[in-house]
Short mmCIF file of C-alpha atoms and ligand atoms in Angstrom, two decimals:
data_model
loop_
_atom_site.label_atom_id
_atom_site.label_comp_id
_atom_site.label_asym_id
_atom_site.label_seq_id
_atom_site.Cartn_x
_atom_site.Cartn_y
_atom_site.Cartn_z
CA MET H 1 -61.39 -45.00 -65.96
CA SER H 2 -61.61 -41.22 -66.17
CA ASP H 3 -61.06 -39.55 -69.55
CA ASN H 4 -59.29 -36.67 -67.82
CA LYS H 5 -55.66 -36.93 -68.94
CA ARG H 6 -54.42 -33.69 -67.45
CA ILE H 7 -51.46 -33.77 -65.07
CA LEU H 8 -50.07 -30.83 -63.09
CA SER H 9 -46.87 -30.47 -61.14
CA GLY H 10 -44.24 -27.88 -60.29
CA MET H 11 -40.93 -27.06 -58.63
CA ARG H 12 -39.89 -24.05 -56.58
CA SER H 13 -37.35 -21.68 -58.16
CA THR H 14 -35.24 -21.47 -55.01
CA ASN H 15 -32.15 -22.38 -57.03
CA PRO H 16 -31.18 -22.11 -60.72
CA GLN H 17 -30.43 -25.83 -60.88
CA LEU H 18 -32.62 -28.85 -60.22
CA HIS H 19 -30.98 -31.86 -58.58
CA ILE H 20 -31.27 -35.56 -59.28
CA GLY H 21 -33.73 -35.88 -56.35
CA ASN H 22 -36.12 -33.52 -58.14
CA TYR H 23 -35.56 -35.64 -61.23
CA GLU H 24 -36.10 -39.05 -59.61
CA GLY H 25 -38.99 -37.93 -57.38
CA ALA H 26 -40.94 -36.00 -59.98
CA LEU H 27 -39.47 -34.81 -63.28
CA ARG H 28 -38.69 -38.28 -64.59
CA ASN H 29 -42.36 -39.20 -64.09
CA TRP H 30 -43.47 -36.01 -65.83
CA VAL H 31 -41.51 -36.99 -68.93
CA ASP H 32 -42.89 -40.54 -68.83
CA LEU H 33 -46.47 -39.28 -68.42
CA GLN H 34 -46.01 -36.83 -71.30
CA ASN H 35 -44.67 -39.61 -73.48
CA GLN H 36 -47.62 -41.84 -72.54
CA GLY H 37 -49.95 -39.16 -73.95
CA TYR H 38 -51.01 -37.29 -70.81
CA ASP H 39 -51.46 -33.50 -70.98
CA MET H 40 -48.58 -32.55 -68.74
CA PHE H 41 -48.68 -29.00 -67.29
CA CYS H 42 -45.23 -28.05 -65.96
CA MET H 43 -45.23 -25.10 -63.60
CA VAL H 44 -42.33 -23.20 -62.05
CA ALA H 45 -43.49 -22.18 -58.58
CA ASP H 46 -41.84 -18.78 -58.12
CA TRP H 47 -44.38 -17.50 -55.59
CA HIS H 48 -43.78 -20.62 -53.50
CA ALA H 49 -40.05 -19.87 -53.55
CA LEU H 50 -40.80 -16.47 -51.99
CA THR H 51 -42.09 -18.11 -48.80
CA THR H 52 -38.45 -18.66 -47.84
CA MET H 53 -36.62 -16.32 -50.29
CA TYR H 54 -38.67 -13.14 -49.92
CA GLU H 55 -35.47 -11.13 -49.51
CA ASN H 56 -34.37 -12.02 -53.06
CA PRO H 57 -37.42 -11.85 -55.34
CA HIS H 58 -35.41 -10.95 -58.45
CA GLU H 59 -33.16 -13.97 -57.96
CA VAL H 60 -36.26 -16.17 -57.71
CA SER H 61 -37.43 -14.80 -61.06
CA VAL H 62 -34.08 -15.37 -62.73
CA ASN H 63 -33.95 -18.90 -61.31
CA ALA H 64 -37.40 -19.62 -62.71
CA ARG H 65 -36.07 -19.43 -66.28
CA GLU H 66 -33.25 -21.81 -65.42
CA VAL H 67 -35.64 -24.31 -63.84
CA ALA H 68 -37.69 -24.23 -67.05
CA LYS H 69 -34.50 -25.09 -68.95
CA ASP H 70 -34.00 -28.14 -66.74
CA TYR H 71 -37.56 -29.34 -67.49
CA ILE H 72 -36.86 -29.19 -71.20
CA ALA H 73 -33.37 -30.67 -70.86
CA ALA H 74 -34.91 -33.64 -69.02
CA GLY H 75 -37.27 -34.35 -71.91
CA ILE H 76 -40.31 -32.11 -71.50
CA ASP H 77 -41.42 -31.01 -74.97
CA PRO H 78 -42.95 -27.53 -74.58
CA ALA H 79 -44.96 -27.99 -77.78
CA LYS H 80 -46.84 -30.84 -76.08
CA SER H 81 -46.58 -29.85 -72.43
CA PRO H 82 -47.12 -26.21 -71.40
CA VAL H 83 -44.19 -24.90 -69.35
CA PHE H 84 -45.14 -21.79 -67.40
CA ILE H 85 -44.34 -19.60 -64.41
CA GLN H 86 -46.88 -19.53 -61.57
CA SER H 87 -46.81 -15.73 -61.13
CA HIS H 88 -47.69 -15.21 -64.81
CA ILE H 89 -51.15 -16.63 -64.11
CA LYS H 90 -52.84 -14.11 -61.81
CA GLU H 91 -55.75 -16.51 -61.25
CA HIS H 92 -53.47 -18.31 -58.76
CA ALA H 93 -53.49 -15.18 -56.57
CA GLU H 94 -57.25 -14.70 -56.70
CA PHE H 95 -58.05 -18.32 -55.94
CA HIS H 96 -55.45 -18.36 -53.17
CA LEU H 97 -57.26 -15.51 -51.48
CA LEU H 98 -60.62 -17.29 -51.74
CA LEU H 99 -59.30 -20.65 -50.49
CA SER H 100 -57.55 -18.87 -47.59
CA MET H 101 -61.02 -17.98 -46.34
CA ILE H 102 -62.24 -21.58 -46.21
CA THR H 103 -59.11 -23.39 -44.99
CA PRO H 104 -59.12 -24.15 -41.25
CA LEU H 105 -55.99 -22.83 -39.55
CA GLY H 106 -55.46 -26.11 -37.68
CA TRP H 107 -54.94 -28.05 -40.93
CA LEU H 108 -52.03 -25.75 -41.82
CA GLU H 109 -50.44 -25.57 -38.39
CA ARG H 110 -50.31 -29.37 -38.25
CA THR H 111 -48.42 -29.74 -41.57
CA PRO H 112 -45.03 -31.42 -40.93
CA THR H 113 -43.25 -29.41 -43.66
CA TYR H 114 -44.45 -26.19 -42.01
CA LYS H 115 -42.86 -27.17 -38.72
CA GLU H 116 -39.58 -28.08 -40.49
CA LYS H 117 -39.40 -24.84 -42.46
CA GLN H 118 -40.23 -22.90 -39.30
CA GLN H 119 -37.20 -24.47 -37.65
CA ASP H 120 -34.99 -23.74 -40.69
CA LEU H 121 -35.91 -20.05 -40.53
CA GLY H 122 -34.86 -19.89 -36.89
CA SER H 123 -36.77 -16.95 -35.44
CA ALA H 124 -40.47 -16.13 -35.47
CA GLU H 125 -39.53 -12.64 -36.70
CA ARG H 126 -38.31 -14.13 -39.96
CA GLU H 127 -41.36 -16.32 -40.46
CA PRO H 128 -43.78 -14.81 -42.96
CA TYR H 129 -47.55 -15.25 -42.92
CA GLY H 130 -47.23 -16.72 -46.44
CA LEU H 131 -45.28 -19.73 -45.19
CA LEU H 132 -48.27 -21.01 -43.25
CA GLY H 133 -50.36 -20.75 -46.41
CA TYR H 134 -47.90 -22.77 -48.53
CA PRO H 135 -50.24 -25.80 -48.84
CA VAL H 136 -53.17 -23.50 -49.72
CA LEU H 137 -51.22 -22.00 -52.60
CA GLN H 138 -50.18 -25.49 -53.69
CA THR H 139 -53.82 -26.57 -53.59
CA VAL H 140 -54.64 -23.64 -55.85
CA ASP H 141 -51.89 -24.62 -58.29
CA ILE H 142 -53.42 -28.06 -58.54
CA LEU H 143 -57.16 -27.35 -58.50
CA LEU H 144 -57.02 -24.60 -61.13
CA TYR H 145 -55.99 -27.28 -63.64
CA LYS H 146 -58.39 -29.98 -62.39
CA PRO H 147 -55.78 -32.68 -62.97
CA PHE H 148 -56.21 -36.43 -62.99
CA GLY H 149 -52.97 -36.77 -61.03
CA VAL H 150 -50.06 -34.90 -59.46
CA PRO H 151 -46.58 -36.49 -59.78
CA VAL H 152 -44.35 -35.40 -56.87
CA GLY H 153 -41.86 -36.74 -54.33
CA ARG H 154 -42.84 -38.31 -51.00
CA ASP H 155 -42.31 -35.07 -49.02
CA GLN H 156 -45.30 -33.52 -50.80
CA ALA H 157 -47.80 -36.19 -49.69
CA PRO H 158 -49.15 -34.18 -46.69
CA HIS H 159 -49.76 -31.18 -48.97
CA LEU H 160 -51.59 -33.31 -51.52
CA GLU H 161 -53.88 -34.61 -48.78
CA ILE H 162 -54.72 -31.13 -47.57
CA GLY H 163 -55.44 -30.21 -51.19
CA ASN H 164 -58.05 -32.92 -51.64
CA ASP H 165 -59.54 -32.01 -48.24
CA ILE H 166 -59.82 -28.34 -49.19
CA ALA H 167 -61.41 -29.33 -52.53
CA GLN H 168 -64.02 -31.42 -50.73
CA ARG H 169 -64.70 -28.63 -48.28
CA PHE H 170 -65.20 -26.21 -51.19
CA ASN H 171 -67.67 -28.57 -52.91
CA ARG H 172 -69.59 -29.08 -49.67
CA LEU H 173 -69.71 -25.44 -48.62
CA TYR H 174 -70.98 -24.22 -51.98
CA ASN H 175 -73.01 -27.31 -52.74
CA LYS H 176 -71.49 -27.97 -56.13
CA ASP H 177 -69.12 -30.68 -57.38
CA VAL H 178 -66.57 -28.34 -58.94
CA PHE H 179 -63.55 -30.49 -58.02
CA GLN H 180 -62.93 -34.23 -58.32
CA PRO H 181 -60.23 -35.86 -56.17
CA TYR H 182 -56.86 -36.15 -57.92
CA LYS H 183 -54.36 -39.00 -57.65
CA TYR H 184 -51.03 -38.82 -55.84
CA MET H 185 -48.33 -40.05 -58.23
CA ILE H 186 -45.35 -40.77 -55.98
CA PRO H 187 -42.60 -43.18 -57.10
CA GLU H 188 -43.09 -46.65 -55.59
CA ASP H 189 -39.38 -47.03 -54.95
CA GLU H 190 -38.84 -45.21 -51.63
CA ASN H 191 -35.29 -44.32 -52.58
CA ARG H 192 -36.51 -42.40 -55.64
CA ALA H 193 -39.50 -40.94 -53.77
CA LYS H 194 -37.13 -39.35 -51.25
CA LEU H 195 -33.58 -39.38 -52.53
CA PRO H 196 -30.95 -38.75 -49.87
CA GLY H 197 -28.49 -35.91 -50.38
CA LEU H 198 -24.69 -36.14 -50.43
CA ASP H 199 -24.88 -35.69 -46.62
CA MET H 200 -27.75 -38.26 -46.26
CA ARG H 201 -30.31 -35.60 -45.30
CA LYS H 202 -33.11 -35.22 -47.89
CA MET H 203 -31.57 -33.88 -51.10
CA SER H 204 -32.89 -30.30 -51.29
CA LYS H 205 -32.19 -27.27 -53.43
CA SER H 206 -31.97 -25.07 -50.38
CA TYR H 207 -29.52 -27.37 -48.54
CA ASP H 208 -27.06 -27.38 -51.43
CA ASN H 209 -26.46 -31.10 -50.88
CA GLY H 210 -27.35 -32.40 -54.32
CA ILE H 211 -25.93 -33.47 -57.63
CA ASN H 212 -27.54 -31.22 -60.21
CA ILE H 213 -28.89 -32.26 -63.57
CA SER H 214 -26.76 -29.50 -65.14
CA ASP H 215 -23.55 -29.95 -63.15
CA THR H 216 -20.43 -30.44 -65.26
CA GLU H 217 -18.73 -33.83 -65.25
CA ASP H 218 -15.96 -32.44 -63.04
CA GLU H 219 -18.45 -30.93 -60.59
CA THR H 220 -20.23 -34.27 -60.43
CA ALA H 221 -16.96 -36.09 -59.74
CA ALA H 222 -15.98 -33.63 -56.98
CA LYS H 223 -19.39 -33.89 -55.31
CA ILE H 224 -19.41 -37.68 -55.37
CA LYS H 225 -15.88 -37.66 -53.94
CA SER H 226 -17.18 -35.68 -50.94
CA ALA H 227 -20.33 -37.80 -50.46
CA PHE H 228 -21.17 -39.44 -47.16
CA THR H 229 -20.30 -43.17 -46.98
CA THR H 230 -20.21 -45.73 -44.15
CA PRO H 231 -18.33 -43.79 -41.39
CA THR H 232 -16.76 -46.96 -39.93
CA LYS H 233 -15.44 -48.11 -43.32
CA MET H 234 -11.91 -46.66 -43.28
CA ARG H 235 -10.31 -49.29 -45.47
CA LYS H 236 -11.58 -51.35 -48.37
CA THR H 237 -11.66 -54.45 -46.14
CA ASP H 238 -13.91 -52.86 -43.49
CA PRO H 239 -17.57 -53.91 -43.87
CA GLY H 240 -19.86 -51.26 -45.37
CA ILE H 241 -23.52 -50.50 -44.62
CA PRO H 242 -24.96 -49.64 -48.06
CA GLU H 243 -28.34 -48.64 -46.59
CA GLY H 244 -26.69 -45.70 -44.82
CA CYS H 245 -24.27 -44.71 -47.59
CA ALA H 246 -25.22 -41.99 -50.09
CA VAL H 247 -23.02 -43.41 -52.83
CA CYS H 248 -24.59 -46.89 -52.49
CA GLN H 249 -28.06 -45.33 -52.58
CA TYR H 250 -27.29 -43.69 -55.92
CA LEU H 251 -25.72 -46.88 -57.25
CA LYS H 252 -28.99 -48.66 -56.48
CA ILE H 253 -30.80 -46.30 -58.84
CA TYR H 254 -28.29 -45.87 -61.64
CA SER H 255 -26.10 -48.96 -61.69
CA PRO H 256 -27.31 -52.19 -63.32
CA ASN H 257 -24.83 -54.09 -61.07
CA TRP H 258 -25.84 -52.48 -57.80
CA GLU H 259 -26.70 -55.76 -56.08
CA GLN H 260 -23.21 -57.12 -56.62
CA GLN H 261 -21.65 -53.76 -55.68
CA TRP H 262 -23.65 -53.67 -52.42
CA GLU H 263 -22.68 -57.23 -51.61
CA GLU H 264 -18.98 -56.53 -52.15
CA ASP H 265 -19.24 -53.28 -50.15
CA ARG H 266 -20.90 -55.13 -47.27
CA ASN H 267 -18.30 -57.92 -47.33
CA GLY H 268 -15.29 -55.60 -47.41
CA GLU H 269 -14.43 -56.68 -50.94
CA ARG H 270 -14.61 -53.21 -52.42
CA GLY H 271 -13.74 -49.76 -51.19
CA CYS H 272 -15.61 -46.46 -51.22
CA MET H 273 -13.22 -45.02 -53.81
CA GLN H 274 -14.14 -47.71 -56.32
CA ASN H 275 -17.86 -47.11 -55.69
CA LYS H 276 -17.37 -43.39 -56.18
CA LYS H 277 -15.41 -43.81 -59.38
CA GLU H 278 -17.96 -46.17 -60.91
CA LEU H 279 -20.89 -44.01 -59.81
CA THR H 280 -19.33 -40.87 -61.31
CA GLU H 281 -18.99 -42.57 -64.68
CA ILE H 282 -22.54 -43.92 -64.64
CA ILE H 283 -24.13 -40.64 -63.57
CA ASN H 284 -22.17 -38.58 -66.06
CA GLU H 285 -23.19 -40.95 -68.82
CA TYR H 286 -26.86 -40.91 -67.79
CA PHE H 287 -27.14 -37.11 -67.64
CA ARG H 288 -24.86 -36.30 -70.61
CA PRO H 289 -27.69 -36.02 -73.21
CA MET H 290 -29.68 -33.75 -70.86
CA ARG H 291 -26.67 -31.56 -70.21
CA GLU H 292 -26.02 -31.26 -73.93
CA ARG H 293 -29.65 -30.37 -74.61
CA ARG H 294 -29.60 -27.75 -71.85
CA ALA H 295 -26.53 -26.08 -73.29
CA GLN H 296 -28.43 -25.51 -76.55
CA LEU H 297 -31.26 -23.54 -74.88
CA ASP H 298 -30.92 -19.77 -75.09
CA ASP H 299 -32.74 -17.18 -73.00
CA ALA H 300 -34.89 -15.78 -75.84
CA THR H 301 -36.22 -19.24 -76.71
CA ILE H 302 -37.14 -19.85 -73.08
CA GLU H 303 -39.06 -16.55 -72.87
CA ASP H 304 -41.07 -17.57 -75.96
CA ILE H 305 -41.76 -21.01 -74.48
CA LEU H 306 -42.89 -19.47 -71.18
CA ARG H 307 -45.15 -16.94 -72.90
CA ASP H 308 -46.81 -19.67 -74.93
CA GLY H 309 -47.05 -21.95 -71.87
CA ALA H 310 -48.70 -19.18 -69.81
CA LYS H 311 -51.25 -18.57 -72.55
CA ARG H 312 -52.28 -22.23 -72.59
CA ALA H 313 -52.27 -22.53 -68.80
CA ARG H 314 -54.31 -19.33 -68.41
CA GLU H 315 -57.08 -20.69 -70.62
CA VAL H 316 -57.60 -23.60 -68.24
CA ALA H 317 -57.11 -21.56 -65.05
CA SER H 318 -59.52 -18.81 -66.05
CA ALA H 319 -62.24 -21.31 -67.01
CA THR H 320 -61.89 -22.90 -63.55
CA MET H 321 -62.08 -19.46 -61.90
CA ASP H 322 -65.35 -18.75 -63.74
CA GLU H 323 -66.73 -21.96 -62.24
CA VAL H 324 -65.39 -21.07 -58.79
CA ARG H 325 -66.98 -17.60 -58.78
CA SER H 326 -70.22 -19.01 -60.09
CA ALA H 327 -70.33 -21.77 -57.43
CA MET H 328 -69.71 -19.17 -54.74
CA GLY H 329 -72.29 -16.80 -56.20
CA ILE H 330 -69.75 -14.01 -56.69
CA TYR H 331 -70.45 -11.81 -59.71
P1 ATP V 1 -36.44 -26.60 -51.63
O1 ATP V 1 -35.29 -26.91 -50.73
O2 ATP V 1 -36.36 -25.23 -52.23
O3 ATP V 1 -37.78 -26.89 -51.05
P2 ATP V 1 -36.55 -29.08 -53.08
O4 ATP V 1 -35.31 -29.72 -53.57
O5 ATP V 1 -37.21 -29.65 -51.87
O6 ATP V 1 -36.21 -27.54 -52.90
P3 ATP V 1 -39.08 -28.56 -54.37
O7 ATP V 1 -39.16 -27.48 -55.39
O8 ATP V 1 -39.60 -28.29 -53.00
O9 ATP V 1 -37.56 -29.04 -54.30
O10 ATP V 1 -39.80 -29.85 -54.92
C1 ATP V 1 -39.90 -30.11 -56.32
C2 ATP V 1 -40.28 -31.55 -56.53
O11 ATP V 1 -39.16 -32.39 -56.26
C3 ATP V 1 -41.40 -32.05 -55.61
O12 ATP V 1 -42.20 -32.95 -56.34
C4 ATP V 1 -40.65 -32.79 -54.51
O13 ATP V 1 -41.43 -33.78 -53.91
C5 ATP V 1 -39.51 -33.38 -55.30
N1 ATP V 1 -38.33 -33.61 -54.46
C6 ATP V 1 -37.63 -32.67 -53.78
N2 ATP V 1 -36.60 -33.24 -53.14
C7 ATP V 1 -36.65 -34.57 -53.42
C8 ATP V 1 -35.86 -35.69 -53.04
N3 ATP V 1 -34.80 -35.56 -52.26
N4 ATP V 1 -36.22 -36.92 -53.51
C9 ATP V 1 -37.29 -37.08 -54.31
N5 ATP V 1 -38.08 -36.05 -54.70
C10 ATP V 1 -37.77 -34.81 -54.26
MG1 MG V 2 -38.95 -28.68 -51.03
#
């Protein structure tokens, strides 16, 4: 067993609010790891957000503070776990440039998330050079902190693989074991690893199809009311297909009685309205303490937390950069 207890992860600041998919896929594990005594480094990936939001850089910056609030609301204790903004650590930019030189283009062009994002952007004119390098920048975020593991959702698995491949390539090219492979910490439960959105696509900040950690109780109720259910279940007595119903998917995570609820849904013994009503209550109860904690956080406190987090993160990142330059013979 390694004695390295450092963990690194991050979220893009494409939106001021994180959703329950971000929570189930990653943030919930961060809090657990922190509470188990790991050194949890919590980054807000503002530069990553720019790959698709380059027209609104100021908004990305404002969002970054709000994302940090969600981390803390969910149970991250900034005294234990540094919370910091990616762009505050300039080492990420330097290392990104260096790794760009050693990453084969084919590895990036093959990435499934790249192809998806390309499609989302629509035209080649709108597609920035930086988008292709997304996994390189993510590799930098990880390697600078030399973590034992990286807790993320299932969609990030291809990026994590590229990251370990780039690390190996670096070690081989410069003949020095600077980086050890890190572990992928993806929830075992597939539903949590890739939570469906209210429309049954992947829940994503940029699709606006999520229930947010910081939504009000009324917002939560309205969203659940509009959620996708079994399309052929018009009446309570029609049979449901819980596997394809967003509400049933959330019940499976949050409701202790989900098995019975699924059974009744399938057998036409309960209607979608009842599912929605029960789910709303359970979700609002689950997230109430986080929402209350978030409401207590003011902007000045967050700036102090981020300054302190950046200082602690920079110490680690700059030590790694010294090793990187030395391995490459750059002085
Ligand atoms: P965007 O649309 O801006 O990419 P996102 O919702 O996909 O936003 P990211 O910032 O890309 O969020 O990812 C943050 C973390 O949340 C990552 O670890 C990612 O794997 C995880 N994550 C994102 N969406 C889901 C989801 N639907 N289910 C589980 N985990 C998710
Ligand atoms: Mg994403």
